[in-house]
Short mmCIF file of C-alpha atoms in Angstrom, two decimals:
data_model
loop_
_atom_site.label_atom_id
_atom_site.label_comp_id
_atom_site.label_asym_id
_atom_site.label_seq_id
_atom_site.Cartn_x
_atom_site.Cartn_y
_atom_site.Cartn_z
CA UNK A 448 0.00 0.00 0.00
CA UNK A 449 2.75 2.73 0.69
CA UNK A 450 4.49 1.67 -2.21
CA UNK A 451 1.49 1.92 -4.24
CA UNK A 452 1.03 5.34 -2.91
CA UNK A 453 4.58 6.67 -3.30
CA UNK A 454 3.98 5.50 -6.79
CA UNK A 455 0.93 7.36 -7.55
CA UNK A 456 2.67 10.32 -5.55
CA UNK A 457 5.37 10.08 -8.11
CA UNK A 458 2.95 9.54 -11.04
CA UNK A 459 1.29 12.80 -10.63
CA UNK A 460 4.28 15.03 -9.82
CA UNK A 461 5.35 13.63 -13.58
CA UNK A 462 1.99 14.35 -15.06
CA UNK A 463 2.47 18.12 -13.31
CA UNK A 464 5.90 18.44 -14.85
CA UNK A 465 4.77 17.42 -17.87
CA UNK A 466 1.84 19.47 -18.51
CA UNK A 467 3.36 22.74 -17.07
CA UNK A 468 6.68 21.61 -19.48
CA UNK A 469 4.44 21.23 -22.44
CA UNK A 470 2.92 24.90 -21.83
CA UNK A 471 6.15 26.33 -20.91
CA UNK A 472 7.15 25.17 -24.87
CA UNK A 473 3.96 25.75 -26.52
CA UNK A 474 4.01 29.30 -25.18
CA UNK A 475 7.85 29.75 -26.39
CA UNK A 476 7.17 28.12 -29.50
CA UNK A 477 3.72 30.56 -30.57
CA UNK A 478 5.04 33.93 -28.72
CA UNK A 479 6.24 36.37 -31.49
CA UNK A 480 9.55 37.76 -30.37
CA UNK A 481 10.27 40.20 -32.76
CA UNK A 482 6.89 41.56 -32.28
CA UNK A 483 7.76 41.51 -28.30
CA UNK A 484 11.03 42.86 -28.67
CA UNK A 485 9.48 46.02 -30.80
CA UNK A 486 6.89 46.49 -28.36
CA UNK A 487 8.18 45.68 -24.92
CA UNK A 488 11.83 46.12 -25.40
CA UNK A 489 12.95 48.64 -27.82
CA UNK A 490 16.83 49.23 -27.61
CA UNK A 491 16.41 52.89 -28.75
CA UNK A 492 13.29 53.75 -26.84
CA UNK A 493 14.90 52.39 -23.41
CA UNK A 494 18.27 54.26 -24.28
CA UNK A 495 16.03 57.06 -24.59
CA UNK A 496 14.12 56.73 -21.23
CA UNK A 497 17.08 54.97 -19.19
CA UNK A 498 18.76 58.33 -17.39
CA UNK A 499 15.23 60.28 -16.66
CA UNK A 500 13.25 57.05 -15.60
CA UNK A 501 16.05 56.59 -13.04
CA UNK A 502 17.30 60.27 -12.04
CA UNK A 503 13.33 61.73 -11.89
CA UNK A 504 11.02 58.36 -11.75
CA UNK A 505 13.03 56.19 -9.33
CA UNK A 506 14.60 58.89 -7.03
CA UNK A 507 10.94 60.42 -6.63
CA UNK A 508 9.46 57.18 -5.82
CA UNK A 509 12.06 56.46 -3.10
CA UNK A 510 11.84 59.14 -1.81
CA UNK A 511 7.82 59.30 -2.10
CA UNK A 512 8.24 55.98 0.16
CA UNK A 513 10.46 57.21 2.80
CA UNK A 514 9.12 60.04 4.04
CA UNK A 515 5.56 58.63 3.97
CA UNK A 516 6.65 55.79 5.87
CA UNK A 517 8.33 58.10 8.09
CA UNK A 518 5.22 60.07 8.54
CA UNK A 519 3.30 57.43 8.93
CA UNK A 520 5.53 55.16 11.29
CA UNK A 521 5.17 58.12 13.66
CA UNK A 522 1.86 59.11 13.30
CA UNK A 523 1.39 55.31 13.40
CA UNK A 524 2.86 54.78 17.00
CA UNK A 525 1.32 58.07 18.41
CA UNK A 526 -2.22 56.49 17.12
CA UNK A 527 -1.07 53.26 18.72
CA UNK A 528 -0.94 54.80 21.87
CA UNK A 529 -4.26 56.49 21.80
CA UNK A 530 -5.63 52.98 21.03
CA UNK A 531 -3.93 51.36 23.89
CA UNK A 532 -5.04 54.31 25.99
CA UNK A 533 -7.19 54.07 28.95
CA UNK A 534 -8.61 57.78 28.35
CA UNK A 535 -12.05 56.96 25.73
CA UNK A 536 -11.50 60.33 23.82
CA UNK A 537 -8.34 58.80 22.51
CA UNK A 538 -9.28 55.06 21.83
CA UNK A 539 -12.38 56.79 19.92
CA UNK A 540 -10.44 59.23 18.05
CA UNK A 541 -7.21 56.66 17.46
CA UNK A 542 -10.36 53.84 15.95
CA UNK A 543 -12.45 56.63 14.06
CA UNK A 544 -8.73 57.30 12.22
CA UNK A 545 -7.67 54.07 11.80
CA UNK A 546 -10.97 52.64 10.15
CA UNK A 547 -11.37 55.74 8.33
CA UNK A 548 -8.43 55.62 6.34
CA UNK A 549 -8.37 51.72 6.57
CA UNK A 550 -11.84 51.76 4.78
CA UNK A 551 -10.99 54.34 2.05
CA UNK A 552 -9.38 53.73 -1.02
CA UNK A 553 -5.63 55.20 -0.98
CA UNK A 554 -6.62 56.68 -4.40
CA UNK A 555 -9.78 58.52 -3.13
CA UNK A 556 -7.57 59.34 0.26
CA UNK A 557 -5.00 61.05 -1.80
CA UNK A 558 -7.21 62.85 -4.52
CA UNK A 559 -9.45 64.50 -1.16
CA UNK A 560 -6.18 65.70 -0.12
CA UNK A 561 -5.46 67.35 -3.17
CA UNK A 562 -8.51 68.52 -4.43
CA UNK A 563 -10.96 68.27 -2.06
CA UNK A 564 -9.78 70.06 1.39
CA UNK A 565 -8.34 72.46 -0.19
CA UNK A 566 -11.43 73.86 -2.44
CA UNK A 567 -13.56 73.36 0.92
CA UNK A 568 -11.52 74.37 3.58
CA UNK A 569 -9.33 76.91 1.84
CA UNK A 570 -6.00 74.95 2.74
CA UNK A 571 -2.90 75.35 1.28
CA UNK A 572 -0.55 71.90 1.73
CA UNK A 573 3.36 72.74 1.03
CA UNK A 574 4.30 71.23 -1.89
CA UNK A 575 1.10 72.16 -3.61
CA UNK A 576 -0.79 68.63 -4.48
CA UNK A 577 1.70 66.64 -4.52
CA UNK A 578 2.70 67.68 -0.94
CA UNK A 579 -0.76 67.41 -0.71
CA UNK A 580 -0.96 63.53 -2.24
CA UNK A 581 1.29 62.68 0.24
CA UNK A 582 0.19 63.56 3.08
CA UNK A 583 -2.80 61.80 2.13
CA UNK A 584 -0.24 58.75 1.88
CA UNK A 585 1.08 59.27 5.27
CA UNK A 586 -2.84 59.07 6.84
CA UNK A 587 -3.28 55.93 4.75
CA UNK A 588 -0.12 54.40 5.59
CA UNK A 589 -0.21 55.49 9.54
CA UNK A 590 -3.62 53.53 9.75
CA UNK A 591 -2.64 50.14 8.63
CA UNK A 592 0.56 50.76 10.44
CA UNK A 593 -1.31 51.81 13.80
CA UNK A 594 -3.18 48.64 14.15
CA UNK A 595 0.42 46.34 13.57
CA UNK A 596 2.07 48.48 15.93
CA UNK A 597 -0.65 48.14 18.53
CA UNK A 598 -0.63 43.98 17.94
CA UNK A 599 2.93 44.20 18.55
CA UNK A 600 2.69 46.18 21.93
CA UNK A 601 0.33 43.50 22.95
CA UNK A 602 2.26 40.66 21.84
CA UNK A 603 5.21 41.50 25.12
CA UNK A 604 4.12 39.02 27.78
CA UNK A 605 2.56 41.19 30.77
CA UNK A 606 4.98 39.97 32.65
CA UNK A 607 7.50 42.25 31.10
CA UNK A 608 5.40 45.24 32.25
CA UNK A 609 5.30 43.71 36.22
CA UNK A 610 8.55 43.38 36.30
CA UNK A 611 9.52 47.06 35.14
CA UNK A 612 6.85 48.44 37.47
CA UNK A 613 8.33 46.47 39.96
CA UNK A 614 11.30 47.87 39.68
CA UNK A 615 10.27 51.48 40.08
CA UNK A 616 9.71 52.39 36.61
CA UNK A 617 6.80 54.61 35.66
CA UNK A 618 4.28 53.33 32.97
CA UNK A 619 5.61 56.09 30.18
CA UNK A 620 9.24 54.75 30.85
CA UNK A 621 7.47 51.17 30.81
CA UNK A 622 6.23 51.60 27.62
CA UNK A 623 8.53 53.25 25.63
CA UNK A 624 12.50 51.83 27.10
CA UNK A 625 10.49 48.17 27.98
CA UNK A 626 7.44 47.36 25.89
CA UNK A 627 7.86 49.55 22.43
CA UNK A 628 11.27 47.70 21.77
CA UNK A 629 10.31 44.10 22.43
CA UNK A 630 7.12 44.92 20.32
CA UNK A 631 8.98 46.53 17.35
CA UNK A 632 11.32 43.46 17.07
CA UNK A 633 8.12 41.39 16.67
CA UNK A 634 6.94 44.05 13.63
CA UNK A 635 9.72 44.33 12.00
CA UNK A 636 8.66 41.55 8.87
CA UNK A 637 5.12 43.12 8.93
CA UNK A 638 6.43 46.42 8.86
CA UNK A 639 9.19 45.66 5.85
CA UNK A 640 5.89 44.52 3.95
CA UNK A 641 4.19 47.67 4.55
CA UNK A 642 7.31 49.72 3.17
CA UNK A 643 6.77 47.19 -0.16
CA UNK A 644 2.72 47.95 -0.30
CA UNK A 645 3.14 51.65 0.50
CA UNK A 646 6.51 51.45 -2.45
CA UNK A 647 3.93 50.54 -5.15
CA UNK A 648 1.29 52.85 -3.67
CA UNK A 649 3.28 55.51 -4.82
CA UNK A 650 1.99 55.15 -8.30
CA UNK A 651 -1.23 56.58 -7.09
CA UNK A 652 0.15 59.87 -6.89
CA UNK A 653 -0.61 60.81 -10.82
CA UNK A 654 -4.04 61.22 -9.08
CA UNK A 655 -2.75 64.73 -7.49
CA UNK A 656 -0.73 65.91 -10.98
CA UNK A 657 3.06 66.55 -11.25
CA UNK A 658 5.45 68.27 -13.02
CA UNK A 659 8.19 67.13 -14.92
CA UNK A 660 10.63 66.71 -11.57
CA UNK A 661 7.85 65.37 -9.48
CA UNK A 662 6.96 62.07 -11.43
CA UNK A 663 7.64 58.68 -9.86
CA UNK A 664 8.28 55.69 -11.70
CA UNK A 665 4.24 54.93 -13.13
CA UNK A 666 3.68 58.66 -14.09
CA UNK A 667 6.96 58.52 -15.75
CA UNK A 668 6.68 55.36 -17.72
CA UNK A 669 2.67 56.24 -18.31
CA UNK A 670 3.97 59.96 -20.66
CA UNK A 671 6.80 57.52 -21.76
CA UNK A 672 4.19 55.15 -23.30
CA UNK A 673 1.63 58.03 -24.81
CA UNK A 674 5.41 60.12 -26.26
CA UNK A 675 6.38 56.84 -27.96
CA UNK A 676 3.42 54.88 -28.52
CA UNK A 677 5.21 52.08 -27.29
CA UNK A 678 5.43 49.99 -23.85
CA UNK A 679 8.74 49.71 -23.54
CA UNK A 680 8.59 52.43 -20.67
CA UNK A 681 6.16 50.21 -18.81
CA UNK A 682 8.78 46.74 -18.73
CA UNK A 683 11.43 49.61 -17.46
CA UNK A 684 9.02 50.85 -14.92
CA UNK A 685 8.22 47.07 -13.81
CA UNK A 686 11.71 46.07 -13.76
CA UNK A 687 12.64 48.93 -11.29
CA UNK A 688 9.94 48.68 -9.19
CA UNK A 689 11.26 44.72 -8.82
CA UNK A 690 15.17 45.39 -8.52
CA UNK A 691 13.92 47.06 -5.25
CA UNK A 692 10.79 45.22 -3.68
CA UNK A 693 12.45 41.87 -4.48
CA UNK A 694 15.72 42.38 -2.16
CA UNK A 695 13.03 43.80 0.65
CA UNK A 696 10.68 40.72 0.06
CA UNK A 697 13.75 38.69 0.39
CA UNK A 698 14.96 40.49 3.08
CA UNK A 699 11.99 39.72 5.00
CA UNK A 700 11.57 35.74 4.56
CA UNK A 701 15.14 35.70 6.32
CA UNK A 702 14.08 38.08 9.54
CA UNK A 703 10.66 35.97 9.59
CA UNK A 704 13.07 32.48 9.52
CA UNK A 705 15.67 34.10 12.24
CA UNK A 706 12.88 35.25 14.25
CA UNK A 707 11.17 31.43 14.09
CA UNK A 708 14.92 30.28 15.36
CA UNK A 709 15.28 32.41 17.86
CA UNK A 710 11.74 31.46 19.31
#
């Protein structure tokens, strides 16, 4: 019987190979390269894009990323707080936040932010909409990061919090030199995937309008593909956004297996 099964185990990891083998040469075999390589890869057109895409499209998105991760890191922990709190004005405010801008769309977010405040409530943002756009980032970002921050504050064993009482400490100095840093060591894969979601939300900001030294990568490769009629722009755009999510995803998988060791 367990031969019969190892068989029939081995039987149908053939049959996979072999079907996803057969597609794998059926789809080389039909694809059209030179049609591919004129539309997707043009020498000439990626020559053409290859120092703005980088110097304007890239920078911008990086730096898009940090500072509303930044923003919303901090915002994030202050919100945690409130959350945690034992005052009711600030768990209510801290949840009416967090499932506010948990429940909206990061496209309508940012596009209120632009358009919207500022036509009814007469605000200026600096940076004009695109300052504007991402601030609305940093609210979206600081609610999803809110909630993981607060799961990681409750992950510390109570017992952690005894013992520093115990010891004279008050519950500010509890939290933030005994709790916070246990709790951010158990957040830091979640956290690394947030920075990779709120990397590609970036491309939402052609929603608030940009100049020529304002694009990130998608605006960028989006006038690249209506200037040249031609998607090579796009692949470029793809293949950046990957050479830096793919070291962060990577990144991740070995904190998440150090982390299971260490447990």
């Amino acid at each position: 019987m367990a031969l019969r099964k190892k068989t029939r185990s081995r039987l149908y990891q053939g049959t996979v190979y072999v079907v996803l083998g057969g597609l794998l040469v059926w789809m080389l075999l039909s694809t059209d390269w030179s049609a591919v390589q004129k539309q997707f890869a043009n020498p000439e057109i990626a020559l053409e894009m290859l120092p703005g895409i980088i110097t304007i499209g890239l920078k911008n998105t990086i730096v898009f990323t940090l500072v509303a991760f930044a923003g919303g890191l901090l915002l994030g922990i202050i919100l945690a707080l409130m959350k945690l709190s034992s005052v009711g004005p600030f768990r209510w405010i801290a949840t009416v936040w967090i499932e506010l801008f948990r429940g909206l769309p990061a496209l309508m977010t940012i596009f209120a932010f632009a358009f919207m405040l500022p036509i009814a409530l007469g605000v200026q943002f600096p940076g004009g909409s695109v300052g504007a756009g991402l601030i609305g980032l940093i609210c979206v970002s600081s609610a999803y990061m809110a909630e993981t921050i607060r799961a990681g504050i409750q992950a510390v064993p109570k017992g952690q919090t005894e013992a520093s009482r115990s010891l004279g400490m008050s519950p500010m100095k509890t939290m933030f030199w005994v709790v916070m840093p246990q709790g951010f060591r158990i957040i830091i894969p979640p956290m690394t995937n947030e920075f990779v979601l709120l990397l590609k939300d970036t491309s939402l900001m052609f929603i608030a309008g940009s100049t020529l030294f304002t694009k990130e990568l998608t605006t960028f490769a989006r006038d690249g593909i209506s200037q040249f009629a031609n998607a090579t722009p796009f692949v470029m755009a793809a293949l950046l956004y990957l050479v830096v999510t793919i070291p962060l995803t990577r990144y991740v998988a070995w904190l998440e297996r150090r982390m299971a060791r260490q447990r």
